[in-house]
Short mmCIF file of C-alpha atoms in Angstrom, two decimals:
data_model
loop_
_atom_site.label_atom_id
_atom_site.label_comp_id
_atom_site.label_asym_id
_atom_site.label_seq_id
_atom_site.Cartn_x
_atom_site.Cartn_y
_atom_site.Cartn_z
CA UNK A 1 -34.67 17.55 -73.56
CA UNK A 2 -34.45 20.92 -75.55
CA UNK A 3 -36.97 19.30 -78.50
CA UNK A 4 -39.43 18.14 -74.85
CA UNK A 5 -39.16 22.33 -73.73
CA UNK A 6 -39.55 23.30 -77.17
CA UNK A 7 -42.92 21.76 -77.33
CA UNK A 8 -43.87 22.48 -74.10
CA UNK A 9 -42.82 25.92 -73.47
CA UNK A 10 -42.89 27.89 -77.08
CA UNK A 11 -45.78 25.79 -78.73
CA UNK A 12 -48.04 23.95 -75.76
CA UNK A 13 -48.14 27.32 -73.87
CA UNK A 14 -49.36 29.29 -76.67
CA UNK A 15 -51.98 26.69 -77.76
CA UNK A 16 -53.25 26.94 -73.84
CA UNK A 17 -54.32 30.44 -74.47
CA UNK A 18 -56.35 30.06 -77.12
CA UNK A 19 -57.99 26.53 -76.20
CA UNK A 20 -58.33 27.75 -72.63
CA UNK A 21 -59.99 31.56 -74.19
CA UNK A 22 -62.27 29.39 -75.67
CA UNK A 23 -63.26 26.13 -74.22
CA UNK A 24 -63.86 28.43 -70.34
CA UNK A 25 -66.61 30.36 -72.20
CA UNK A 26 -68.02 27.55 -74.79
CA UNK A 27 -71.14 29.41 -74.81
CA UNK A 28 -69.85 32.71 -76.47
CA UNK A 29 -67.69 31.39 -79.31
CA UNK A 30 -69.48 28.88 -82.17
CA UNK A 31 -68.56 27.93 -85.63
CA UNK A 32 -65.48 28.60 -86.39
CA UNK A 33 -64.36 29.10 -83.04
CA UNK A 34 -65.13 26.07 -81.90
CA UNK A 35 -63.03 24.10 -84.16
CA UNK A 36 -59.95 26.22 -83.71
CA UNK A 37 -60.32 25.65 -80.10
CA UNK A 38 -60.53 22.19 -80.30
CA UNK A 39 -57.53 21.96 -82.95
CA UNK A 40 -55.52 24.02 -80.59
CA UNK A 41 -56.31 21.50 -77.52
CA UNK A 42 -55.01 19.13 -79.69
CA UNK A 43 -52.01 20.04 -80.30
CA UNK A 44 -51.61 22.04 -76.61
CA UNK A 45 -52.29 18.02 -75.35
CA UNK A 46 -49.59 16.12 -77.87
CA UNK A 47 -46.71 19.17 -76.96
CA UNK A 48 -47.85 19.06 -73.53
CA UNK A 49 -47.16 15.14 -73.02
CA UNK A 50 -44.99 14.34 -75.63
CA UNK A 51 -43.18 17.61 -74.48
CA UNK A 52 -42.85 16.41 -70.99
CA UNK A 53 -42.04 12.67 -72.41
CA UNK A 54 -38.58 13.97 -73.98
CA UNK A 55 -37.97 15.65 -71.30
CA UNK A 56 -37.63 12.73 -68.86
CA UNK A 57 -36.19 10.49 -72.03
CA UNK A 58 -33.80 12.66 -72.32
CA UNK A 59 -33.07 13.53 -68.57
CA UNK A 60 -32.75 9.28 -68.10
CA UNK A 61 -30.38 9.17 -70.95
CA UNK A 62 -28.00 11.37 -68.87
CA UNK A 63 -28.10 9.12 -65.99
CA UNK A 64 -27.43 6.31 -68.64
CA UNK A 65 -31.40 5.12 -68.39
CA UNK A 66 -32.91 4.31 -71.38
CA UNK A 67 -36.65 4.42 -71.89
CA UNK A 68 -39.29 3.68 -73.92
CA UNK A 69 -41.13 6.55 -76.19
CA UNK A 70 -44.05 7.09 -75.69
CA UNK A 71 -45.21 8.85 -78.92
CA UNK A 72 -45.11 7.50 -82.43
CA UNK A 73 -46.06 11.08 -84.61
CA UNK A 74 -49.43 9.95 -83.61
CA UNK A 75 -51.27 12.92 -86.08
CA UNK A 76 -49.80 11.19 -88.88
CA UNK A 77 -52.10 8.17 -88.12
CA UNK A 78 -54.36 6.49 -91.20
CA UNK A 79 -56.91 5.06 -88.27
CA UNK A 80 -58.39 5.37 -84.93
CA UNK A 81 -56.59 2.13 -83.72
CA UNK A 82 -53.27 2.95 -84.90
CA UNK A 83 -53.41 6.74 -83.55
CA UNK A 84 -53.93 4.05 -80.30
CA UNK A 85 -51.23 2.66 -81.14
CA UNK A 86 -48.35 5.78 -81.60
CA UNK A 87 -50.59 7.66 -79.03
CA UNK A 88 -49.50 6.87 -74.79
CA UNK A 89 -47.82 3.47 -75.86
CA UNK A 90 -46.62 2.49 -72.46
CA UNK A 91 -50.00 2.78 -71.33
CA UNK A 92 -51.79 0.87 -74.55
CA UNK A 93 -48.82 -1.84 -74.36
CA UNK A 94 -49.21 -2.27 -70.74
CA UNK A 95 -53.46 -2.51 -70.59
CA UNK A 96 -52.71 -5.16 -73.85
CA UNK A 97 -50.41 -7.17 -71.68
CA UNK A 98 -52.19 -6.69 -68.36
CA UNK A 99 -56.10 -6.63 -69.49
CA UNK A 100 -57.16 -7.21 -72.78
CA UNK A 101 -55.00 -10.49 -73.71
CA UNK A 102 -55.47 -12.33 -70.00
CA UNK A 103 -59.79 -11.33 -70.88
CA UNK A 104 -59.43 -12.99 -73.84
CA UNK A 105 -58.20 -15.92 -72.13
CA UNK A 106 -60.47 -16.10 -69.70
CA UNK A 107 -63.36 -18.35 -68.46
CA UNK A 108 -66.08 -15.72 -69.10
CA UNK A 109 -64.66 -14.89 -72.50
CA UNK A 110 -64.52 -18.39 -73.63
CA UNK A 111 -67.99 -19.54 -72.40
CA UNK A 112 -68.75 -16.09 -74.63
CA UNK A 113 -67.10 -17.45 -77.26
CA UNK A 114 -68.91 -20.87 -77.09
CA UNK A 115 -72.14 -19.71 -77.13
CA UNK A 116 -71.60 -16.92 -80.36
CA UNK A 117 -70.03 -20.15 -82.23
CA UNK A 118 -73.15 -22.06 -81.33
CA UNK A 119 -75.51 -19.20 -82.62
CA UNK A 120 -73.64 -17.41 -85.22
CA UNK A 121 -70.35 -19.35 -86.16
CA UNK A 122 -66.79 -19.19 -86.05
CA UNK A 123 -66.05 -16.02 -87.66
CA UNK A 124 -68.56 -14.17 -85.54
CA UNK A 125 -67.98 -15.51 -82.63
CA UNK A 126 -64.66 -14.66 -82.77
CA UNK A 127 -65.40 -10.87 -83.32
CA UNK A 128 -67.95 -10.94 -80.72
CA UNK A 129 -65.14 -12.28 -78.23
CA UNK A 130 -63.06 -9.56 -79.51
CA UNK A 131 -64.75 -6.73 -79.21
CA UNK A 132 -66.33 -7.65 -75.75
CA UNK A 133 -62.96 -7.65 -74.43
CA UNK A 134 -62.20 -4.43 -76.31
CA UNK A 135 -64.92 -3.05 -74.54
CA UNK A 136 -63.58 -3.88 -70.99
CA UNK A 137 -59.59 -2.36 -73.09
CA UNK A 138 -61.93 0.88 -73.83
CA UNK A 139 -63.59 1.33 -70.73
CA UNK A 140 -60.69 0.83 -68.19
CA UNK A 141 -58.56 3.71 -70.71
CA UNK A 142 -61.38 6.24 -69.72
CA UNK A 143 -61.36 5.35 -65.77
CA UNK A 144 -57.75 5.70 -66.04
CA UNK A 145 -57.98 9.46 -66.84
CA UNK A 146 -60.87 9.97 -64.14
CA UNK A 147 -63.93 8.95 -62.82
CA UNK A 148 -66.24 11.18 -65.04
CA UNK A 149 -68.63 10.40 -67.65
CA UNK A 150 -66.50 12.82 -70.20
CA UNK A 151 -63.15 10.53 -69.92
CA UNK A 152 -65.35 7.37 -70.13
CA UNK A 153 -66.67 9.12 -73.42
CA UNK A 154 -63.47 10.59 -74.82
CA UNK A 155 -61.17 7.68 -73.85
CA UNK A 156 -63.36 4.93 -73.63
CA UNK A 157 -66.61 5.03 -75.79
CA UNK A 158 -65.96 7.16 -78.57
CA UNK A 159 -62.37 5.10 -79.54
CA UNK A 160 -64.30 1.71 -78.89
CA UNK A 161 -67.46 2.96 -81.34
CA UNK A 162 -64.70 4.57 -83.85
CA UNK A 163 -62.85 1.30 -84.04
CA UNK A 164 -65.74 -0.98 -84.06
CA UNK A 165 -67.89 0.83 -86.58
CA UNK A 166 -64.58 1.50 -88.68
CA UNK A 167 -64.35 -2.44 -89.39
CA UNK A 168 -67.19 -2.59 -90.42
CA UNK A 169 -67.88 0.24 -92.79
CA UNK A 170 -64.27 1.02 -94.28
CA UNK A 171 -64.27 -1.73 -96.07
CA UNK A 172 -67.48 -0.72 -97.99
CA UNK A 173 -65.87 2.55 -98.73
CA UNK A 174 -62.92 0.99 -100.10
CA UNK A 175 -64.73 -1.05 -102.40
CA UNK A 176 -67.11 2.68 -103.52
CA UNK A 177 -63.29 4.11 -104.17
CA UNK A 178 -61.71 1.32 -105.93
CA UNK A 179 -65.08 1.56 -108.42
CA UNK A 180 -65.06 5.56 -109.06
CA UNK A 181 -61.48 5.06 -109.84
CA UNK A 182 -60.05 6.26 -106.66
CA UNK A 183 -57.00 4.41 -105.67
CA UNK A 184 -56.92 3.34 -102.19
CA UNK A 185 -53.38 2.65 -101.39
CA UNK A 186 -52.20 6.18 -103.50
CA UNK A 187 -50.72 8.82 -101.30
CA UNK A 188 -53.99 11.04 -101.90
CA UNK A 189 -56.01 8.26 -99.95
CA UNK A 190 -53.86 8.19 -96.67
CA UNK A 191 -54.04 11.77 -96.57
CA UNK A 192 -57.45 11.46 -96.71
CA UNK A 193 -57.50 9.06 -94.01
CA UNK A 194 -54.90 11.03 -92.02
CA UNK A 195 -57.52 14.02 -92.02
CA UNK A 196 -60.10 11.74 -90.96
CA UNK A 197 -58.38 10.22 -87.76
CA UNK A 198 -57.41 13.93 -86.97
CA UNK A 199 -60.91 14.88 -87.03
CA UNK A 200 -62.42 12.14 -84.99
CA UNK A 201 -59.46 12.48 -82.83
CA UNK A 202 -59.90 16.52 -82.32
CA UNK A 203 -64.10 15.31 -81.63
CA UNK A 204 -63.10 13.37 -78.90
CA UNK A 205 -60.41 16.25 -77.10
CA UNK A 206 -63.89 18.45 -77.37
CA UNK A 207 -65.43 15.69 -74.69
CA UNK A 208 -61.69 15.41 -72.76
CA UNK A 209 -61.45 19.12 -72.75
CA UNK A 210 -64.88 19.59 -71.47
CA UNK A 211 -66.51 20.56 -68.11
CA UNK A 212 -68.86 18.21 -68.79
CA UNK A 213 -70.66 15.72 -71.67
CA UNK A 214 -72.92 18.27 -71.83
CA UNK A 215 -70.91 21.07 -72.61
CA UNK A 216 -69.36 18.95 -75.29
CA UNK A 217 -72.69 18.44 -77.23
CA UNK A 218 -73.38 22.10 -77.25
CA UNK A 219 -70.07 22.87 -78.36
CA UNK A 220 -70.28 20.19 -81.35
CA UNK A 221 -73.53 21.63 -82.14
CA UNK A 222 -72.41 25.21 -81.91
CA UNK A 223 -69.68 24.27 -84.33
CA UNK A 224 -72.09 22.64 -86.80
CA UNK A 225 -74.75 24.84 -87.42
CA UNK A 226 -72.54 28.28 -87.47
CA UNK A 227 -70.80 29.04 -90.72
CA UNK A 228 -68.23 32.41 -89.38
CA UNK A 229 -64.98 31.51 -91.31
CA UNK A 230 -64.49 34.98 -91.62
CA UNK A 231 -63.58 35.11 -88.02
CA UNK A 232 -60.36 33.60 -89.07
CA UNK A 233 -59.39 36.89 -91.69
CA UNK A 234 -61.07 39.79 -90.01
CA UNK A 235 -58.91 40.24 -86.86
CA UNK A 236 -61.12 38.35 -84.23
CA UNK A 237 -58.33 35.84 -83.22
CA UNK A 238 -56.26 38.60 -81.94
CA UNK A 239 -58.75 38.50 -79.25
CA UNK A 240 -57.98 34.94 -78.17
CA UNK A 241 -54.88 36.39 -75.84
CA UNK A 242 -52.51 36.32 -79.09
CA UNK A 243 -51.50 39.43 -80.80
CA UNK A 244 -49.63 38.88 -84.26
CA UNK A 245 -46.76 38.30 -83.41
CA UNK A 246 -47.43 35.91 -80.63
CA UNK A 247 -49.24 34.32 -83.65
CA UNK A 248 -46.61 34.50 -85.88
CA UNK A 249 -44.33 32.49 -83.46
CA UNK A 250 -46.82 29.81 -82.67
CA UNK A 251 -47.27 29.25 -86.65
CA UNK A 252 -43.45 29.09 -87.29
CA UNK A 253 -42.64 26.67 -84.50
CA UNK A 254 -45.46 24.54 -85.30
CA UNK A 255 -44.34 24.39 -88.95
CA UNK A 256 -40.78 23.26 -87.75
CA UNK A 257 -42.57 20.95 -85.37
CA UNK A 258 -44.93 19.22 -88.61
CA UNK A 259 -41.69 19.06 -90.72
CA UNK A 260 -39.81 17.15 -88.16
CA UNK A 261 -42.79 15.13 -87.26
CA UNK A 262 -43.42 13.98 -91.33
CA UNK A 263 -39.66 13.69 -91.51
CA UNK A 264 -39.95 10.66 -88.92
CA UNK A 265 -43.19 9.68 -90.17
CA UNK A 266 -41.38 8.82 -93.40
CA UNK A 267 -38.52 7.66 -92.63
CA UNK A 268 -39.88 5.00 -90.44
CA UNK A 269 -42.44 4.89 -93.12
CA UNK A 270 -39.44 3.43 -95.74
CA UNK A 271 -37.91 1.19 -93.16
CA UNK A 272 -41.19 -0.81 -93.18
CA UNK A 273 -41.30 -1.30 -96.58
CA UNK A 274 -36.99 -1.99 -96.49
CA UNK A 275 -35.79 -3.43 -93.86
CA UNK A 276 -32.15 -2.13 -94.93
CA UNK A 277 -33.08 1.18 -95.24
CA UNK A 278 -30.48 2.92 -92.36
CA UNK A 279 -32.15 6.26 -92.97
CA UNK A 280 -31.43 9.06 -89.53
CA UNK A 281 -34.02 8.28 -86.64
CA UNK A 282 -34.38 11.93 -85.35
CA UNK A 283 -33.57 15.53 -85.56
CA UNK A 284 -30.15 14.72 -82.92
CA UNK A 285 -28.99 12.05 -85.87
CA UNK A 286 -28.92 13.86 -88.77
CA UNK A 287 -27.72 17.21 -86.81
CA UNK A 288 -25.22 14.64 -85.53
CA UNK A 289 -24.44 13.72 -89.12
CA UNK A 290 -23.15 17.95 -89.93
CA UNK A 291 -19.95 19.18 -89.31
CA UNK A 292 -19.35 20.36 -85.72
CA UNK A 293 -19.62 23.90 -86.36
CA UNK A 294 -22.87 24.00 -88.58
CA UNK A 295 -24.49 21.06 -85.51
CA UNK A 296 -23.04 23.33 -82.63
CA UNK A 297 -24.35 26.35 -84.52
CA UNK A 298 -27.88 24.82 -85.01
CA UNK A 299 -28.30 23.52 -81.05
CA UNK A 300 -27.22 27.09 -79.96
CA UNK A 301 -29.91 28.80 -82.18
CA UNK A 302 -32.53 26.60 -81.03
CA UNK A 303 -31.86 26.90 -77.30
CA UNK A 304 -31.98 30.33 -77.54
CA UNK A 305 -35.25 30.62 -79.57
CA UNK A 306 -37.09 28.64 -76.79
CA UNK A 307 -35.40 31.21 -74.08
CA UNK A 308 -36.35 34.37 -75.93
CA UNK A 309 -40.07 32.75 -77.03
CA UNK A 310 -40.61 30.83 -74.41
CA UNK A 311 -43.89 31.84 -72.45
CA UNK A 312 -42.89 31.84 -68.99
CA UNK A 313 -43.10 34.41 -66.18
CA UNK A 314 -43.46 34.86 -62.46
CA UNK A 315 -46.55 32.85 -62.32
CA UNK A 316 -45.46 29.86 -64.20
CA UNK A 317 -45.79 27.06 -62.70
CA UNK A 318 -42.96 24.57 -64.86
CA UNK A 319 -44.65 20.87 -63.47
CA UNK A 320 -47.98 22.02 -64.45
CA UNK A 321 -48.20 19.53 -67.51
CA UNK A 322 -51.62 18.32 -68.26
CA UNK A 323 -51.06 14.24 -67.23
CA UNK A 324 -49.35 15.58 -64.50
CA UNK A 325 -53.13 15.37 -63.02
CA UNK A 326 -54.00 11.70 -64.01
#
């Protein structure tokens, strides 16, 4: 529960100020701005649900209740389908098991499926079939979060065209890599691809974060054909409703919060690849693992780093999480 108000009070509520600064008047900031605005969304979104997430895990685990997570370190993701995949997994699992596998069994689908086979073959028919009912997967994600063209595109389209269009052209990039000499399964190629999925990802928060479709094209635009990155050095993101300390804060905590994150990453990362790796499976294990008084010492120190930077005040509202409104 104190990692869950960690995220949500010291880092998602700082990251509000300067996506909400920017993203309520698009038309002033470009470049630069645009980008950081979008980043920040980002990660204001992932604290902001997975925040509230470990806060009801660990709230159930009181009551002796154990649920499922619901986050995977989804920013640590090589591809648009398995950021999917670490990213709202109750709701991905449960759309699987509920709509795309019974479409794939169904009379429309198959009659689909018979007629690609007839026309194209076996291999393409089968990837017709597939993405068709990926489409329907796609489409019913972005109703989910609303009835408005900008969820459709942020939830539904843009991770159905990333996914589709990724099968067919990584493979050709993987064979461009493998002949410059570029090793595609080296640690320098999955951060590559990590950066990629982060970008595409951050794209599609633009649309989310939107008022409309719209405003999302201008602000993509306005971030493409203005080069300001000395916005970032001269002082102008002081104006954003962080001074620098307020900045200082929100870099430290999200530095702890990365660490922990790629600590998980790789540790689940090694069990993969060994089975009978028994490596710690979160921060409470291996603080678990310390003597009493260093663990004791360390809870204590966090809980009162997210009291004293906390941002909170008389106009907080503390159930005003994002999803709370989907």
């Amino acid at each position: 529960m104190l990692w869950g108000f960690f995220k949500k009070l010291v880092l998602s509520e700082r990251f509000s100020i300067i996506s909400s600064s920017i993203f309520a008047d698009s038309a002033a900031y470009k470049g630069i701005y645009v980008w950081l605005g979008a980043v920040c969304f980002s990660f204001r979104l992932y604290t902001d649900f997975s925040g509230c997430m470990d806060i009801v895990i660990g709230l159930m685990e009181m009551l002796g209740i154990r649920l499922p997570e619901n986050f995977d370190v989804p920013f640590m993701s090589k591809s648009i389908s398995e950021f999917w995949r670490r990213w709202h997994i109750t709701l991905g699992d449960w759309l699987r098991e509920r709509l795309f596998y019974p479409l794939l069994r169904s009379g429309t689908i198959n009659k689909i499926s018979r007629g690609a086979k007839a026309k194209f073959g076996k291999k393409a028919s089968k990837k017709i079939t597939t993405y068709t009912a990926m489409f329907f997967l796609w489409m019913a994600v972005g109703l989910w979060h609303g009835f408005e063209l900008k969820y459709i595109v942020a939830n539904g389209l843009l991770p159905f065209f990333y996914i589709v269009t990724g099968e067919w052209i990584c493979p050709v990039f993987e064979k461009v890599f493998s002949k410059i000499g570029i090793n595609t399964k080296s640690k320098f190629a999955d951060s590559v691809r990590i950066i990629r999925t982060f970008i595409l990802t951050v794209i599609t928060h633009i649309y989310f974060n939107s008022a409309s479709v719209n405003a999302a094209n201008k602000m993509i635009r306005a971030g493409i054909t203005v080069w300001n990155p000395e916005v970032l050095f001269n002082g102008s993101v002081l104006n954003l409703g962080l001074d620098i300390v307020e900045w200082a804060v929100l870099l430290i905590s999200l530095l702890l919060l990365i660490i922990v994150d790629i600590k998980k990453y790789m540790i689940k990362e090694k069990e993969k690849l060994d089975p009978s790796y028994q490596g710690c499976r979160g921060i409470r294990e291996y603080i678990a693992e310390m003597p009493a008084i260093a663990g004791w010492g360390i809870w204590f120190v966090f809980l009162f780093y997210c009291i004293i930077f906390a941002k909170y005040g008389p106009d907080y509202v503390a159930s005003d999480f994002i999803y709370r409104g989907f």
